[in-house]
PDB file of C-alpha atoms in Angstrom:
ATOM      1  CA  UNK A  11      -3.006  -9.409 -22.651  1.00 52.00           C
ATOM      2  CA  UNK A  12      -4.787 -10.861 -19.897  1.00 52.00           C
ATOM      3  CA  UNK A  13      -6.758 -14.510 -20.647  1.00 60.00           C
ATOM      4  CA  UNK A  14      -9.682 -13.327 -18.324  1.00 58.00           C
ATOM      5  CA  UNK A  15     -11.917 -15.980 -19.577  1.00 63.00           C
ATOM      6  CA  UNK A  16     -11.323 -17.805 -16.543  1.00 61.00           C
ATOM      7  CA  UNK A  17     -12.180 -15.297 -14.326  1.00 56.00           C
ATOM      8  CA  UNK A  18     -15.509 -15.367 -12.664  1.00 57.00           C
ATOM      9  CA  UNK A  19     -18.319 -13.023 -14.409  1.00 60.00           C
ATOM     10  CA  UNK A  20     -19.208 -10.038 -12.324  1.00 59.00           C
ATOM     11  CA  UNK A  21     -22.499 -10.718  -9.986  1.00 61.00           C
ATOM     12  CA  UNK A  22     -24.411  -7.451  -9.756  1.00 61.00           C
ATOM     13  CA  UNK A  23     -25.464  -8.186  -6.300  1.00 63.00           C
ATOM     14  CA  UNK A  24     -21.950  -8.024  -5.396  1.00 70.00           C
ATOM     15  CA  UNK A  25     -21.065  -4.602  -6.798  1.00 77.00           C
ATOM     16  CA  UNK A  26     -24.208  -2.678  -7.023  1.00 85.00           C
ATOM     17  CA  UNK A  27     -23.811  -1.301  -3.709  1.00 88.00           C
ATOM     18  CA  UNK A  28     -21.108   0.816  -5.693  1.00 91.00           C
ATOM     19  CA  UNK A  29     -23.866   2.605  -7.256  1.00 91.00           C
ATOM     20  CA  UNK A  30     -25.114   4.187  -4.310  1.00 94.00           C
ATOM     21  CA  UNK A  31     -21.562   5.295  -3.330  1.00 95.00           C
ATOM     22  CA  UNK A  32     -21.148   9.251  -2.823  1.00 96.00           C
ATOM     23  CA  UNK A  33     -17.957   8.940  -4.553  1.00 95.00           C
ATOM     24  CA  UNK A  34     -19.822   7.756  -7.921  1.00 94.00           C
ATOM     25  CA  UNK A  35     -19.340  10.963 -10.322  1.00 92.00           C
ATOM     26  CA  UNK A  36     -16.461  12.340  -8.405  1.00 94.00           C
ATOM     27  CA  UNK A  37     -12.947  12.958  -9.757  1.00 94.00           C
ATOM     28  CA  UNK A  38     -10.349   9.547  -9.123  1.00 93.00           C
ATOM     29  CA  UNK A  39      -8.337  11.905  -8.124  1.00 94.00           C
ATOM     30  CA  UNK A  40      -9.663  12.703  -4.786  1.00 95.00           C
ATOM     31  CA  UNK A  41      -9.559   9.629  -3.807  1.00 96.00           C
ATOM     32  CA  UNK A  42      -6.337   7.817  -5.375  1.00 95.00           C
ATOM     33  CA  UNK A  43      -3.004   9.962  -5.297  1.00 91.00           C
ATOM     34  CA  UNK A  44      -1.280  11.151  -7.813  1.00 90.00           C
ATOM     35  CA  UNK A  45       2.430  10.036  -8.352  1.00 90.00           C
ATOM     36  CA  UNK A  46       4.590  11.701  -5.673  1.00 91.00           C
ATOM     37  CA  UNK A  47       2.592  12.972  -3.946  1.00 91.00           C
ATOM     38  CA  UNK A  48       3.325  13.473   0.204  1.00 91.00           C
ATOM     39  CA  UNK A  49       2.866  15.530   3.018  1.00 94.00           C
ATOM     40  CA  UNK A  50       0.435  18.334   3.545  1.00 95.00           C
ATOM     41  CA  UNK A  51      -1.119  17.956   0.045  1.00 95.00           C
ATOM     42  CA  UNK A  52      -1.633  14.051   0.324  1.00 94.00           C
ATOM     43  CA  UNK A  53      -3.390  14.699   4.235  1.00 95.00           C
ATOM     44  CA  UNK A  54      -5.653  17.142   2.632  1.00 96.00           C
ATOM     45  CA  UNK A  55      -6.565  15.054  -0.165  1.00 96.00           C
ATOM     46  CA  UNK A  56      -7.383  12.225   1.878  1.00 97.00           C
ATOM     47  CA  UNK A  57      -9.251  14.630   4.321  1.00 97.00           C
ATOM     48  CA  UNK A  58     -11.288  15.485   1.445  1.00 97.00           C
ATOM     49  CA  UNK A  59     -11.825  12.094   0.227  1.00 97.00           C
ATOM     50  CA  UNK A  60     -12.775  10.812   3.763  1.00 98.00           C
ATOM     51  CA  UNK A  61     -15.235  13.572   4.272  1.00 97.00           C
ATOM     52  CA  UNK A  62     -17.141  12.521   1.110  1.00 97.00           C
ATOM     53  CA  UNK A  63     -17.152   8.708   2.357  1.00 97.00           C
ATOM     54  CA  UNK A  64     -18.108  10.156   6.001  1.00 97.00           C
ATOM     55  CA  UNK A  65     -21.882  10.174   4.601  1.00 97.00           C
ATOM     56  CA  UNK A  66     -21.616   7.601   2.445  1.00 97.00           C
ATOM     57  CA  UNK A  67     -24.646   5.249   2.670  1.00 97.00           C
ATOM     58  CA  UNK A  68     -22.496   2.354   1.384  1.00 97.00           C
ATOM     59  CA  UNK A  69     -19.364   2.991   3.755  1.00 97.00           C
ATOM     60  CA  UNK A  70     -19.786  -0.399   5.286  1.00 96.00           C
ATOM     61  CA  UNK A  71     -19.706  -2.316   2.425  1.00 94.00           C
ATOM     62  CA  UNK A  72     -17.052  -0.395   0.751  1.00 95.00           C
ATOM     63  CA  UNK A  73     -14.767  -0.779   3.413  1.00 95.00           C
ATOM     64  CA  UNK A  74     -15.562  -4.426   3.604  1.00 93.00           C
ATOM     65  CA  UNK A  75     -14.526  -4.724   0.217  1.00 91.00           C
ATOM     66  CA  UNK A  76     -11.417  -3.133   0.260  1.00 92.00           C
ATOM     67  CA  UNK A  77     -10.452  -5.008   3.337  1.00 92.00           C
ATOM     68  CA  UNK A  78     -11.782  -8.433   1.768  1.00 90.00           C
ATOM     69  CA  UNK A  79      -9.740  -7.653  -1.555  1.00 89.00           C
ATOM     70  CA  UNK A  80      -6.630  -6.087   0.168  1.00 90.00           C
ATOM     71  CA  UNK A  81      -6.981  -3.267  -1.919  1.00 92.00           C
ATOM     72  CA  UNK A  82      -3.416  -1.433  -1.844  1.00 91.00           C
ATOM     73  CA  UNK A  83      -4.297   2.321  -3.080  1.00 93.00           C
ATOM     74  CA  UNK A  84      -6.860   5.027  -2.409  1.00 95.00           C
ATOM     75  CA  UNK A  85      -9.153   5.674   0.148  1.00 97.00           C
ATOM     76  CA  UNK A  86     -12.038   2.838   0.331  1.00 96.00           C
ATOM     77  CA  UNK A  87     -14.929   3.167   2.880  1.00 97.00           C
ATOM     78  CA  UNK A  88     -13.278   5.851   4.760  1.00 97.00           C
ATOM     79  CA  UNK A  89      -9.883   4.361   5.329  1.00 97.00           C
ATOM     80  CA  UNK A  90      -6.823   5.351   3.700  1.00 96.00           C
ATOM     81  CA  UNK A  91      -4.252   2.870   2.266  1.00 94.00           C
ATOM     82  CA  UNK A  92      -1.575   3.329   5.598  1.00 94.00           C
ATOM     83  CA  UNK A  93      -4.866   2.846   7.773  1.00 96.00           C
ATOM     84  CA  UNK A  94      -5.816  -0.283   5.922  1.00 95.00           C
ATOM     85  CA  UNK A  95      -2.029  -1.407   6.190  1.00 94.00           C
ATOM     86  CA  UNK A  96      -2.458  -1.309   9.788  1.00 95.00           C
ATOM     87  CA  UNK A  97      -5.264  -3.282  10.095  1.00 94.00           C
ATOM     88  CA  UNK A  98      -3.925  -6.206   7.662  1.00 89.00           C
ATOM     89  CA  UNK A  99      -0.277  -5.757  10.284  1.00 89.00           C
ATOM     90  CA  UNK A 100      -3.241  -5.957  13.222  1.00 88.00           C
ATOM     91  CA  UNK A 101      -4.775  -9.328  12.047  1.00 81.00           C
ATOM     92  CA  UNK A 102      -1.463 -10.726  10.733  1.00 80.00           C
ATOM     93  CA  UNK A 103       0.047 -10.433  14.075  1.00 81.00           C
ATOM     94  CA  UNK A 104      -3.237 -11.964  16.070  1.00 82.00           C
ATOM     95  CA  UNK A 105      -2.994 -14.721  13.435  1.00 79.00           C
ATOM     96  CA  UNK A 106       0.447 -15.612  14.838  1.00 72.00           C
ATOM     97  CA  UNK A 107      -0.082 -15.074  18.475  1.00 74.00           C
ATOM     98  CA  UNK A 108       0.220 -18.116  20.547  1.00 73.00           C
ATOM     99  CA  UNK A 109      -2.877 -19.308  22.196  1.00 66.00           C
ATOM    100  CA  UNK A 110      -2.842 -18.527  26.006  1.00 61.00           C
TER     101      UNK A 110
END
């Protein structure tokens, strides 16, 4: 069992944006892939999730959260796992480039 007493307590101001998300009340299966999902089924599900994100009033906060926490799964802020991974890789490459 995980010992959670050392973890910081939730701060409403940091999480209240989630209450305004378009995804609130939606099936999580739209945003998170089931085991062994591949190809067209995955692309279709991700497109549906991203469509929900397009008009979301908190898309920026959601995306920032996913990038800040390096969220490994699901569609967050209109970005899927591969898109976030590409952003992380690009940042890493830029950090390791020699200064001009």
